Amino acid sequence: MPTADDIRKRIVEHGMSINDRVIAALPPRYGLMVEQIRSISRAYKNDLDTFLANLSTVKSLDILVIYLALLAVLYKHKALGDDELRKLGEAFERYVYDVFSASRARKALEEAGVEREVANDAIFNVVRALNITGNKYKSAYLWVARQRKISHFENSIRALLFRNEGGSRVGRGVKLFLRLFIHDSNIPLAIKIAYTHEHKKYILHGDIYTALVTLRSGAFEDVASLTAEKVKARVARRLLCEAREGGQRCREVVIRLESVRGLVRHVGKISGDPLLYERGAYDIGINYCRDLKCDICPIKDVCRRYTFVRLK
């Protein structure tokens, strides 16, 4: 029988095999910038000064960072689907192109169907952040490129883009922006994080789909914590019920997301690459697990298939 570690490895492998959904939905011009950044970062990952000098050759790099900052703030209000991401990217490229302004951004968000109040909040926060980063770092991309510690970078994102607001929804936006720049498979602009052990200190957000896959697959089963033991006990009771009376007469195991978020984050940490674990688990969760498409799931041969687990 596959171990919990085997399950985690398969989730990480799946995460490596796919693109981050935000990057996958970028317009072609922005996608080309991503490839340029990857090439430069891999060549000069051990030489920050040369890396920064070569970044200056990437045209409109600030626009890419600004777009992703805008996206992160929008995520505070709503997690966007793939079609929404593509529509927003196309509108932003059309109206903003290579010169950012609040009025151009507002037109792009309006065309993409973003509510006016939400658009105004996002634009205000991004313009405020640009003023601060411009004064301190000279540009938005240099703000990202000079980051060395995940904790400091995350705090900086929260302060600049979200005015130090708290809550799960803000956390979702913070993590989105953070993860995009700290890993070789994304946009490795923060090379002092992406190409050191620092990127393994990433703490995943713990959304409902990542949590669902973590619990249903059994990826948590070797964790020695009170929360893990409680979940295992409830799963065991359900399995015992099935053995005695059949699944139809047994209750679902309903668990509050907030009660297991810490467990899910720990599982991501011990997976070896929390960012890839999160990407893989989220993709499995939203595309397979939520609709019980077990027969075509990428981890079907190692998953415990605790499909009776439900999160609320």
PDB file of C-alpha atoms in Angstrom:
ATOM      1  CA  MET A   1       0.000   0.000   0.000  1.00  0.00           C
ATOM      2  CA  PRO A   2       1.353   3.473  -0.894  1.00  0.00           C
ATOM      3  CA  THR A   3       2.482   5.527   2.076  1.00  0.00           C
ATOM      4  CA  ALA A   4       1.424   9.089   2.836  1.00  0.00           C
ATOM      5  CA  ASP A   5       4.842  10.196   1.632  1.00  0.00           C
ATOM      6  CA  ASP A   6       4.265   8.383  -1.676  1.00  0.00           C
ATOM      7  CA  ILE A   7       0.994  10.263  -2.064  1.00  0.00           C
ATOM      8  CA  ARG A   8       2.632  13.613  -1.361  1.00  0.00           C
ATOM      9  CA  LYS A   9       5.364  12.893  -3.897  1.00  0.00           C
ATOM     10  CA  ARG A  10       2.783  12.143  -6.572  1.00  0.00           C
ATOM     11  CA  ILE A  11       0.935  15.367  -5.825  1.00  0.00           C
ATOM     12  CA  VAL A  12       4.209  17.302  -6.100  1.00  0.00           C
ATOM     13  CA  GLU A  13       5.020  15.520  -9.377  1.00  0.00           C
ATOM     14  CA  HIS A  14       1.636  16.521 -10.738  1.00  0.00           C
ATOM     15  CA  GLY A  15       2.284  20.097  -9.666  1.00  0.00           C
ATOM     16  CA  MET A  16       5.552  20.057 -11.597  1.00  0.00           C
ATOM     17  CA  SER A  17       3.835  18.682 -14.707  1.00  0.00           C
ATOM     18  CA  ILE A  18       1.424  21.616 -15.046  1.00  0.00           C
ATOM     19  CA  ASN A  19       1.699  25.397 -15.194  1.00  0.00           C
ATOM     20  CA  ASP A  20       0.415  27.743 -12.537  1.00  0.00           C
ATOM     21  CA  ARG A  21      -3.066  28.640 -13.731  1.00  0.00           C
ATOM     22  CA  VAL A  22      -2.359  32.381 -13.547  1.00  0.00           C
ATOM     23  CA  ILE A  23       0.722  32.036 -15.750  1.00  0.00           C
ATOM     24  CA  ALA A  24      -1.079  29.676 -18.128  1.00  0.00           C
ATOM     25  CA  ALA A  25      -3.753  32.334 -18.684  1.00  0.00           C
ATOM     26  CA  LEU A  26      -1.327  35.186 -19.437  1.00  0.00           C
ATOM     27  CA  PRO A  27      -1.546  36.875 -22.854  1.00  0.00           C
ATOM     28  CA  PRO A  28       1.195  35.689 -25.263  1.00  0.00           C
ATOM     29  CA  ARG A  29       3.272  38.872 -24.875  1.00  0.00           C
ATOM     30  CA  TYR A  30       3.390  38.442 -21.114  1.00  0.00           C
ATOM     31  CA  GLY A  31       4.102  34.741 -21.537  1.00  0.00           C
ATOM     32  CA  LEU A  32       7.143  35.655 -23.617  1.00  0.00           C
ATOM     33  CA  MET A  33       8.352  37.906 -20.802  1.00  0.00           C
ATOM     34  CA  VAL A  34       8.034  34.997 -18.388  1.00  0.00           C
ATOM     35  CA  GLU A  35      10.267  32.863 -20.610  1.00  0.00           C
ATOM     36  CA  GLN A  36      12.814  35.682 -20.839  1.00  0.00           C
ATOM     37  CA  ILE A  37      12.903  36.036 -17.063  1.00  0.00           C
ATOM     38  CA  ARG A  38      13.337  32.297 -16.600  1.00  0.00           C
ATOM     39  CA  SER A  39      16.221  32.237 -19.051  1.00  0.00           C
ATOM     40  CA  ILE A  40      17.997  35.185 -17.426  1.00  0.00           C
ATOM     41  CA  SER A  41      17.412  33.955 -13.881  1.00  0.00           C
ATOM     42  CA  ARG A  42      18.757  30.474 -14.617  1.00  0.00           C
ATOM     43  CA  ALA A  43      21.857  31.935 -16.241  1.00  0.00           C
ATOM     44  CA  TYR A  44      22.634  34.470 -13.495  1.00  0.00           C
ATOM     45  CA  LYS A  45      20.977  33.013 -10.402  1.00  0.00           C
ATOM     46  CA  ASN A  46      24.235  33.301  -8.457  1.00  0.00           C
ATOM     47  CA  ASP A  47      24.988  36.878  -9.484  1.00  0.00           C
ATOM     48  CA  LEU A  48      22.312  39.368  -8.478  1.00  0.00           C
ATOM     49  CA  ASP A  49      23.967  42.414 -10.040  1.00  0.00           C
ATOM     50  CA  THR A  50      24.372  40.764 -13.450  1.00  0.00           C
ATOM     51  CA  PHE A  51      20.851  39.388 -13.174  1.00  0.00           C
ATOM     52  CA  LEU A  52      19.443  42.866 -12.539  1.00  0.00           C
ATOM     53  CA  ALA A  53      21.483  44.330 -15.393  1.00  0.00           C
ATOM     54  CA  ASN A  54      20.064  41.761 -17.809  1.00  0.00           C
ATOM     55  CA  LEU A  55      16.521  42.257 -16.549  1.00  0.00           C
ATOM     56  CA  SER A  56      16.686  45.815 -17.833  1.00  0.00           C
ATOM     57  CA  THR A  57      16.571  44.375 -21.364  1.00  0.00           C
ATOM     58  CA  VAL A  58      13.112  42.864 -20.797  1.00  0.00           C
ATOM     59  CA  LYS A  59      10.733  45.423 -22.235  1.00  0.00           C
ATOM     60  CA  SER A  60       7.696  46.404 -20.128  1.00  0.00           C
ATOM     61  CA  LEU A  61       8.644  44.123 -17.240  1.00  0.00           C
ATOM     62  CA  ASP A  62       7.076  46.554 -14.789  1.00  0.00           C
ATOM     63  CA  ILE A  63       3.763  46.201 -16.635  1.00  0.00           C
ATOM     64  CA  LEU A  64       3.783  42.446 -16.019  1.00  0.00           C
ATOM     65  CA  VAL A  65       4.436  42.957 -12.299  1.00  0.00           C
ATOM     66  CA  ILE A  66       1.733  45.635 -12.120  1.00  0.00           C
ATOM     67  CA  TYR A  67      -0.779  43.359 -13.838  1.00  0.00           C
ATOM     68  CA  LEU A  68      -0.074  40.546 -11.380  1.00  0.00           C
ATOM     69  CA  ALA A  69      -0.318  42.972  -8.463  1.00  0.00           C
ATOM     70  CA  LEU A  70      -3.718  44.090  -9.730  1.00  0.00           C
ATOM     71  CA  LEU A  71      -4.758  40.468 -10.057  1.00  0.00           C
ATOM     72  CA  ALA A  72      -3.653  39.720  -6.497  1.00  0.00           C
ATOM     73  CA  VAL A  73      -5.774  42.552  -5.100  1.00  0.00           C
ATOM     74  CA  LEU A  74      -8.764  41.382  -7.139  1.00  0.00           C
ATOM     75  CA  TYR A  75      -8.331  37.941  -5.560  1.00  0.00           C
ATOM     76  CA  LYS A  76      -9.119  39.542  -2.222  1.00  0.00           C
ATOM     77  CA  HIS A  77     -12.654  39.959  -3.502  1.00  0.00           C
ATOM     78  CA  LYS A  78     -13.028  36.810  -5.591  1.00  0.00           C
ATOM     79  CA  ALA A  79     -10.989  33.836  -6.798  1.00  0.00           C
ATOM     80  CA  LEU A  80     -11.014  34.113 -10.585  1.00  0.00           C
ATOM     81  CA  GLY A  81     -11.633  31.192 -12.923  1.00  0.00           C
ATOM     82  CA  ASP A  82      -9.509  30.392 -15.968  1.00  0.00           C
ATOM     83  CA  ASP A  83     -11.849  32.156 -18.402  1.00  0.00           C
ATOM     84  CA  GLU A  84     -11.969  35.234 -16.176  1.00  0.00           C
ATOM     85  CA  LEU A  85      -8.177  35.297 -15.982  1.00  0.00           C
ATOM     86  CA  ARG A  86      -7.829  35.134 -19.755  1.00  0.00           C
ATOM     87  CA  LYS A  87     -10.453  37.822 -20.285  1.00  0.00           C
ATOM     88  CA  LEU A  88      -8.819  40.114 -17.751  1.00  0.00           C
ATOM     89  CA  GLY A  89      -5.350  39.588 -19.218  1.00  0.00           C
ATOM     90  CA  GLU A  90      -6.520  40.366 -22.737  1.00  0.00           C
ATOM     91  CA  ALA A  91      -8.308  43.531 -21.613  1.00  0.00           C
ATOM     92  CA  PHE A  92      -5.324  44.724 -19.572  1.00  0.00           C
ATOM     93  CA  GLU A  93      -2.933  44.202 -22.465  1.00  0.00           C
ATOM     94  CA  ARG A  94      -5.280  45.996 -24.861  1.00  0.00           C
ATOM     95  CA  TYR A  95      -5.803  49.115 -22.756  1.00  0.00           C
ATOM     96  CA  VAL A  96      -2.615  49.376 -20.717  1.00  0.00           C
ATOM     97  CA  TYR A  97      -0.085  47.828 -23.094  1.00  0.00           C
ATOM     98  CA  ASP A  98       3.206  49.492 -22.091  1.00  0.00           C
ATOM     99  CA  VAL A  99       2.107  52.562 -20.092  1.00  0.00           C
ATOM    100  CA  PHE A 100       0.156  52.091 -16.880  1.00  0.00           C
ATOM    101  CA  SER A 101      -2.362  54.637 -15.661  1.00  0.00           C
ATOM    102  CA  ALA A 102      -5.390  54.432 -13.399  1.00  0.00           C
ATOM    103  CA  SER A 103      -7.732  55.439 -16.221  1.00  0.00           C
ATOM    104  CA  ARG A 104      -6.391  52.776 -18.581  1.00  0.00           C
ATOM    105  CA  ALA A 105      -6.570  50.121 -15.888  1.00  0.00           C
ATOM    106  CA  ARG A 106     -10.136  51.155 -15.095  1.00  0.00           C
ATOM    107  CA  LYS A 107     -11.155  50.693 -18.740  1.00  0.00           C
ATOM    108  CA  ALA A 108      -9.556  47.249 -18.792  1.00  0.00           C
ATOM    109  CA  LEU A 109     -11.313  46.132 -15.621  1.00  0.00           C
ATOM    110  CA  GLU A 110     -14.614  47.510 -16.855  1.00  0.00           C
ATOM    111  CA  GLU A 111     -14.319  45.561 -20.107  1.00  0.00           C
ATOM    112  CA  ALA A 112     -13.448  42.417 -18.141  1.00  0.00           C
ATOM    113  CA  GLY A 113     -16.653  42.792 -16.136  1.00  0.00           C
ATOM    114  CA  VAL A 114     -15.136  43.762 -12.786  1.00  0.00           C
ATOM    115  CA  GLU A 115     -17.527  45.667 -10.529  1.00  0.00           C
ATOM    116  CA  ARG A 116     -16.710  49.369 -10.255  1.00  0.00           C
ATOM    117  CA  GLU A 117     -16.234  49.338  -6.481  1.00  0.00           C
ATOM    118  CA  VAL A 118     -13.900  46.350  -6.682  1.00  0.00           C
ATOM    119  CA  ALA A 119     -11.997  47.904  -9.587  1.00  0.00           C
ATOM    120  CA  ASN A 120     -11.537  51.175  -7.721  1.00  0.00           C
ATOM    121  CA  ASP A 121     -10.204  49.364  -4.658  1.00  0.00           C
ATOM    122  CA  ALA A 122      -7.745  47.342  -6.736  1.00  0.00           C
ATOM    123  CA  ILE A 123      -6.493  50.346  -8.706  1.00  0.00           C
ATOM    124  CA  PHE A 124      -6.133  52.498  -5.585  1.00  0.00           C
ATOM    125  CA  ASN A 125      -4.047  49.851  -3.831  1.00  0.00           C
ATOM    126  CA  VAL A 126      -1.824  49.217  -6.839  1.00  0.00           C
ATOM    127  CA  VAL A 127      -1.212  52.927  -7.505  1.00  0.00           C
ATOM    128  CA  ARG A 128      -0.350  53.407  -3.839  1.00  0.00           C
ATOM    129  CA  ALA A 129       2.091  50.486  -3.985  1.00  0.00           C
ATOM    130  CA  LEU A 130       3.691  51.838  -7.157  1.00  0.00           C
ATOM    131  CA  ASN A 131       4.311  55.200  -5.524  1.00  0.00           C
ATOM    132  CA  ILE A 132       6.039  53.548  -2.573  1.00  0.00           C
ATOM    133  CA  THR A 133       8.114  51.076  -4.594  1.00  0.00           C
ATOM    134  CA  GLY A 134       9.031  53.782  -7.080  1.00  0.00           C
ATOM    135  CA  ASN A 135      10.474  55.938  -4.325  1.00  0.00           C
ATOM    136  CA  LYS A 136      12.296  53.121  -2.557  1.00  0.00           C
ATOM    137  CA  TYR A 137      13.288  50.717  -5.351  1.00  0.00           C
ATOM    138  CA  LYS A 138      12.872  52.848  -8.523  1.00  0.00           C
ATOM    139  CA  SER A 139      10.514  50.283 -10.072  1.00  0.00           C
ATOM    140  CA  ALA A 140       8.026  47.544  -9.202  1.00  0.00           C
ATOM    141  CA  TYR A 141      10.112  44.744 -10.688  1.00  0.00           C
ATOM    142  CA  LEU A 142      13.191  45.790  -8.704  1.00  0.00           C
ATOM    143  CA  TRP A 143      11.105  45.621  -5.527  1.00  0.00           C
ATOM    144  CA  VAL A 144      10.425  41.959  -6.295  1.00  0.00           C
ATOM    145  CA  ALA A 145      13.887  41.126  -7.625  1.00  0.00           C
ATOM    146  CA  ARG A 146      15.668  42.369  -4.503  1.00  0.00           C
ATOM    147  CA  GLN A 147      13.676  40.207  -2.086  1.00  0.00           C
ATOM    148  CA  ARG A 148      15.727  37.693  -0.101  1.00  0.00           C
ATOM    149  CA  LYS A 149      13.453  36.267   2.600  1.00  0.00           C
ATOM    150  CA  ILE A 150       9.978  34.840   2.092  1.00  0.00           C
ATOM    151  CA  SER A 151       8.680  36.188   5.389  1.00  0.00           C
ATOM    152  CA  HIS A 152       9.890  39.710   4.609  1.00  0.00           C
ATOM    153  CA  PHE A 153       8.534  39.551   1.067  1.00  0.00           C
ATOM    154  CA  GLU A 154       5.143  38.347   2.270  1.00  0.00           C
ATOM    155  CA  ASN A 155       4.959  41.114   4.863  1.00  0.00           C
ATOM    156  CA  SER A 156       5.941  43.649   2.225  1.00  0.00           C
ATOM    157  CA  ILE A 157       3.202  42.439  -0.134  1.00  0.00           C
ATOM    158  CA  ARG A 158       0.611  42.652   2.619  1.00  0.00           C
ATOM    159  CA  ALA A 159       1.726  46.149   3.586  1.00  0.00           C
ATOM    160  CA  LEU A 160       2.033  47.596   0.080  1.00  0.00           C
ATOM    161  CA  LEU A 161      -0.835  45.942  -1.796  1.00  0.00           C
ATOM    162  CA  PHE A 162      -3.280  45.302   1.041  1.00  0.00           C
ATOM    163  CA  ARG A 163      -2.481  48.054   3.566  1.00  0.00           C
ATOM    164  CA  ASN A 164      -1.781  45.417   6.228  1.00  0.00           C
ATOM    165  CA  GLU A 165      -5.305  44.040   6.126  1.00  0.00           C
ATOM    166  CA  GLY A 166      -5.875  40.567   7.534  1.00  0.00           C
ATOM    167  CA  GLY A 167      -8.258  37.707   6.889  1.00  0.00           C
ATOM    168  CA  SER A 168      -8.378  34.630   4.697  1.00  0.00           C
ATOM    169  CA  ARG A 169      -9.365  36.473   1.518  1.00  0.00           C
ATOM    170  CA  VAL A 170      -6.507  38.923   1.821  1.00  0.00           C
ATOM    171  CA  GLY A 171      -4.220  35.983   2.534  1.00  0.00           C
ATOM    172  CA  ARG A 172      -5.365  34.416  -0.729  1.00  0.00           C
ATOM    173  CA  GLY A 173      -4.260  37.495  -2.661  1.00  0.00           C
ATOM    174  CA  VAL A 174      -0.972  37.783  -0.782  1.00  0.00           C
ATOM    175  CA  LYS A 175      -0.081  34.145  -1.454  1.00  0.00           C
ATOM    176  CA  LEU A 176      -0.969  34.460  -5.131  1.00  0.00           C
ATOM    177  CA  PHE A 177       1.446  37.337  -5.685  1.00  0.00           C
ATOM    178  CA  LEU A 178       4.122  35.746  -3.511  1.00  0.00           C
ATOM    179  CA  ARG A 179       4.139  32.333  -5.159  1.00  0.00           C
ATOM    180  CA  LEU A 180       4.359  33.749  -8.668  1.00  0.00           C
ATOM    181  CA  PHE A 181       7.863  35.137  -8.111  1.00  0.00           C
ATOM    182  CA  ILE A 182       9.620  32.676  -5.791  1.00  0.00           C
ATOM    183  CA  HIS A 183       9.880  29.463  -7.804  1.00  0.00           C
ATOM    184  CA  ASP A 184      11.795  28.425 -10.905  1.00  0.00           C
ATOM    185  CA  SER A 185       8.652  26.972 -12.490  1.00  0.00           C
ATOM    186  CA  ASN A 186       6.775  30.274 -12.184  1.00  0.00           C
ATOM    187  CA  ILE A 187       8.374  33.695 -12.720  1.00  0.00           C
ATOM    188  CA  PRO A 188      11.652  33.454 -10.754  1.00  0.00           C
ATOM    189  CA  LEU A 189      12.180  37.177 -10.366  1.00  0.00           C
ATOM    190  CA  ALA A 190      13.136  36.896  -6.687  1.00  0.00           C
ATOM    191  CA  ILE A 191      16.206  34.756  -7.411  1.00  0.00           C
ATOM    192  CA  LYS A 192      17.546  34.890  -3.858  1.00  0.00           C
ATOM    193  CA  ILE A 193      14.402  32.998  -2.854  1.00  0.00           C
ATOM    194  CA  ALA A 194      13.690  30.895  -5.941  1.00  0.00           C
ATOM    195  CA  TYR A 195      17.172  29.368  -6.165  1.00  0.00           C
ATOM    196  CA  THR A 196      17.882  28.772  -2.493  1.00  0.00           C
ATOM    197  CA  HIS A 197      16.219  26.703   0.228  1.00  0.00           C
ATOM    198  CA  GLU A 198      14.265  29.831   1.088  1.00  0.00           C
ATOM    199  CA  HIS A 199      11.490  28.922  -1.378  1.00  0.00           C
ATOM    200  CA  LYS A 200      10.790  25.786   0.649  1.00  0.00           C
ATOM    201  CA  LYS A 201       9.694  28.015   3.526  1.00  0.00           C
ATOM    202  CA  TYR A 202       6.601  28.975   1.543  1.00  0.00           C
ATOM    203  CA  ILE A 203       3.457  28.386   3.603  1.00  0.00           C
ATOM    204  CA  LEU A 204       0.562  27.509   1.342  1.00  0.00           C
ATOM    205  CA  HIS A 205      -2.763  29.274   1.722  1.00  0.00           C
ATOM    206  CA  GLY A 206      -4.844  26.181   2.499  1.00  0.00           C
ATOM    207  CA  ASP A 207      -7.797  26.648   0.153  1.00  0.00           C
ATOM    208  CA  ILE A 208     -10.708  24.235   0.068  1.00  0.00           C
ATOM    209  CA  TYR A 209      -9.499  22.247  -2.966  1.00  0.00           C
ATOM    210  CA  THR A 210      -5.961  21.749  -1.675  1.00  0.00           C
ATOM    211  CA  ALA A 211      -7.388  20.709   1.682  1.00  0.00           C
ATOM    212  CA  LEU A 212      -9.903  18.346   0.091  1.00  0.00           C
ATOM    213  CA  VAL A 213      -7.203  16.466  -1.812  1.00  0.00           C
ATOM    214  CA  THR A 214      -4.923  16.381   1.227  1.00  0.00           C
ATOM    215  CA  LEU A 215      -7.607  14.696   3.330  1.00  0.00           C
ATOM    216  CA  ARG A 216      -9.273  12.462   0.752  1.00  0.00           C
ATOM    217  CA  SER A 217      -5.965  11.166  -0.603  1.00  0.00           C
ATOM    218  CA  GLY A 218      -4.528  10.288   2.805  1.00  0.00           C
ATOM    219  CA  ALA A 219      -1.492  12.538   2.328  1.00  0.00           C
ATOM    220  CA  PHE A 220      -1.801  13.571   5.985  1.00  0.00           C
ATOM    221  CA  GLU A 221      -1.877  10.120   7.569  1.00  0.00           C
ATOM    222  CA  ASP A 222       1.701  10.006   8.860  1.00  0.00           C
ATOM    223  CA  VAL A 223       1.427  13.378  10.599  1.00  0.00           C
ATOM    224  CA  ALA A 224       1.581  13.136  14.380  1.00  0.00           C
ATOM    225  CA  SER A 225      -0.627  15.987  15.527  1.00  0.00           C
ATOM    226  CA  LEU A 226      -3.867  16.284  17.457  1.00  0.00           C
ATOM    227  CA  THR A 227      -5.737  17.521  14.388  1.00  0.00           C
ATOM    228  CA  ALA A 228      -4.435  14.683  12.232  1.00  0.00           C
ATOM    229  CA  GLU A 229      -5.368  12.115  14.872  1.00  0.00           C
ATOM    230  CA  LYS A 230      -8.899  13.499  15.101  1.00  0.00           C
ATOM    231  CA  VAL A 231      -9.352  13.308  11.337  1.00  0.00           C
ATOM    232  CA  LYS A 232      -7.923   9.781  11.224  1.00  0.00           C
ATOM    233  CA  ALA A 233     -10.289   8.704  14.006  1.00  0.00           C
ATOM    234  CA  ARG A 234     -13.317  10.051  12.134  1.00  0.00           C
ATOM    235  CA  VAL A 235     -12.176   8.379   8.918  1.00  0.00           C
ATOM    236  CA  ALA A 236     -11.664   5.093  10.778  1.00  0.00           C
ATOM    237  CA  ARG A 237     -15.191   5.238  12.234  1.00  0.00           C
ATOM    238  CA  ARG A 238     -16.621   5.809   8.781  1.00  0.00           C
ATOM    239  CA  LEU A 239     -14.665   2.880   7.320  1.00  0.00           C
ATOM    240  CA  LEU A 240     -15.849   0.678  10.186  1.00  0.00           C
ATOM    241  CA  CYS A 241     -19.427   1.728   9.496  1.00  0.00           C
ATOM    242  CA  GLU A 242     -19.019   0.831   5.827  1.00  0.00           C
ATOM    243  CA  ALA A 243     -17.660  -2.585   6.752  1.00  0.00           C
ATOM    244  CA  ARG A 244     -20.597  -3.257   9.056  1.00  0.00           C
ATOM    245  CA  GLU A 245     -23.539  -1.627   7.330  1.00  0.00           C
ATOM    246  CA  GLY A 246     -22.480  -0.523   3.857  1.00  0.00           C
ATOM    247  CA  GLY A 247     -21.720   2.996   2.696  1.00  0.00           C
ATOM    248  CA  GLN A 248     -25.324   4.016   2.036  1.00  0.00           C
ATOM    249  CA  ARG A 249     -26.194   4.000   5.738  1.00  0.00           C
ATOM    250  CA  CYS A 250     -23.091   5.850   6.920  1.00  0.00           C
ATOM    251  CA  ARG A 251     -22.758   9.585   7.399  1.00  0.00           C
ATOM    252  CA  GLU A 252     -20.329  11.772   5.532  1.00  0.00           C
ATOM    253  CA  VAL A 253     -17.315  13.031   7.442  1.00  0.00           C
ATOM    254  CA  VAL A 254     -17.889  16.784   7.409  1.00  0.00           C
ATOM    255  CA  ILE A 255     -14.922  18.908   8.499  1.00  0.00           C
ATOM    256  CA  ARG A 256     -14.540  22.667   8.829  1.00  0.00           C
ATOM    257  CA  LEU A 257     -11.801  24.008   6.579  1.00  0.00           C
ATOM    258  CA  GLU A 258     -10.483  26.348   9.256  1.00  0.00           C
ATOM    259  CA  SER A 259      -9.997  23.436  11.647  1.00  0.00           C
ATOM    260  CA  VAL A 260      -7.606  21.633   9.277  1.00  0.00           C
ATOM    261  CA  ARG A 261      -5.875  24.539   7.517  1.00  0.00           C
ATOM    262  CA  GLY A 262      -2.848  24.214   9.793  1.00  0.00           C
ATOM    263  CA  LEU A 263      -2.640  20.491   9.063  1.00  0.00           C
ATOM    264  CA  VAL A 264      -2.840  21.094   5.314  1.00  0.00           C
ATOM    265  CA  ARG A 265      -0.064  23.677   5.528  1.00  0.00           C
ATOM    266  CA  HIS A 266       2.115  21.246   7.467  1.00  0.00           C
ATOM    267  CA  VAL A 267       1.536  18.516   4.886  1.00  0.00           C
ATOM    268  CA  GLY A 268       2.600  20.959   2.188  1.00  0.00           C
ATOM    269  CA  LYS A 269       5.736  21.766   4.152  1.00  0.00           C
ATOM    270  CA  ILE A 270       6.828  18.143   4.605  1.00  0.00           C
ATOM    271  CA  SER A 271       6.135  17.372   0.942  1.00  0.00           C
ATOM    272  CA  GLY A 272       9.530  18.865   0.094  1.00  0.00           C
ATOM    273  CA  ASP A 273       8.165  21.562  -2.190  1.00  0.00           C
ATOM    274  CA  PRO A 274       5.104  23.276  -0.717  1.00  0.00           C
ATOM    275  CA  LEU A 275       4.503  25.448  -3.763  1.00  0.00           C
ATOM    276  CA  LEU A 276       4.376  22.498  -6.153  1.00  0.00           C
ATOM    277  CA  TYR A 277       2.308  20.535  -3.647  1.00  0.00           C
ATOM    278  CA  GLU A 278      -0.232  23.350  -3.509  1.00  0.00           C
ATOM    279  CA  ARG A 279      -0.344  23.660  -7.294  1.00  0.00           C
ATOM    280  CA  GLY A 280      -0.780  19.925  -7.783  1.00  0.00           C
ATOM    281  CA  ALA A 281      -3.346  19.460  -5.033  1.00  0.00           C
ATOM    282  CA  TYR A 282      -5.390  22.467  -6.149  1.00  0.00           C
ATOM    283  CA  ASP A 283      -5.480  21.245  -9.741  1.00  0.00           C
ATOM    284  CA  ILE A 284      -6.515  17.754  -8.678  1.00  0.00           C
ATOM    285  CA  GLY A 285      -9.101  19.190  -6.326  1.00  0.00           C
ATOM    286  CA  ILE A 286     -10.814  21.536  -8.746  1.00  0.00           C
ATOM    287  CA  ASN A 287     -10.598  19.337 -11.849  1.00  0.00           C
ATOM    288  CA  TYR A 288     -11.089  15.848 -10.428  1.00  0.00           C
ATOM    289  CA  CYS A 289     -11.766  15.495  -6.722  1.00  0.00           C
ATOM    290  CA  ARG A 290     -14.708  17.859  -6.339  1.00  0.00           C
ATOM    291  CA  ASP A 291     -16.667  15.936  -9.003  1.00  0.00           C
ATOM    292  CA  LEU A 292     -15.344  12.520  -7.926  1.00  0.00           C
ATOM    293  CA  LYS A 293     -13.589  11.832 -11.229  1.00  0.00           C
ATOM    294  CA  CYS A 294     -11.466   9.211  -9.511  1.00  0.00           C
ATOM    295  CA  ASP A 295     -11.016   6.982 -12.562  1.00  0.00           C
ATOM    296  CA  ILE A 296      -9.104   9.659 -14.482  1.00  0.00           C
ATOM    297  CA  CYS A 297      -7.412  11.371 -11.534  1.00  0.00           C
ATOM    298  CA  PRO A 298      -3.602  11.781 -11.839  1.00  0.00           C
ATOM    299  CA  ILE A 299      -3.066  10.140  -8.429  1.00  0.00           C
ATOM    300  CA  LYS A 300      -5.727   7.435  -8.739  1.00  0.00           C
ATOM    301  CA  ASP A 301      -3.265   4.595  -8.111  1.00  0.00           C
ATOM    302  CA  VAL A 302      -2.039   5.962  -4.760  1.00  0.00           C
ATOM    303  CA  CYS A 303      -5.063   7.865  -3.434  1.00  0.00           C
ATOM    304  CA  ARG A 304      -6.950   6.454  -0.424  1.00  0.00           C
ATOM    305  CA  ARG A 305     -10.223   7.654  -1.979  1.00  0.00           C
ATOM    306  CA  TYR A 306     -11.821   8.890   1.214  1.00  0.00           C
ATOM    307  CA  THR A 307     -14.567  10.414  -0.907  1.00  0.00           C
ATOM    308  CA  PHE A 308     -16.902  10.571   2.074  1.00  0.00           C
ATOM    309  CA  VAL A 309     -14.861  13.472   3.474  1.00  0.00           C
ATOM    310  CA  ARG A 310     -16.494  16.835   2.844  1.00  0.00           C
ATOM    311  CA  LEU A 311     -15.287  20.300   3.788  1.00  0.00           C
ATOM    312  CA  LYS A 312     -17.361  23.295   4.749  1.00  0.00           C
TER     313      LYS A 312
END
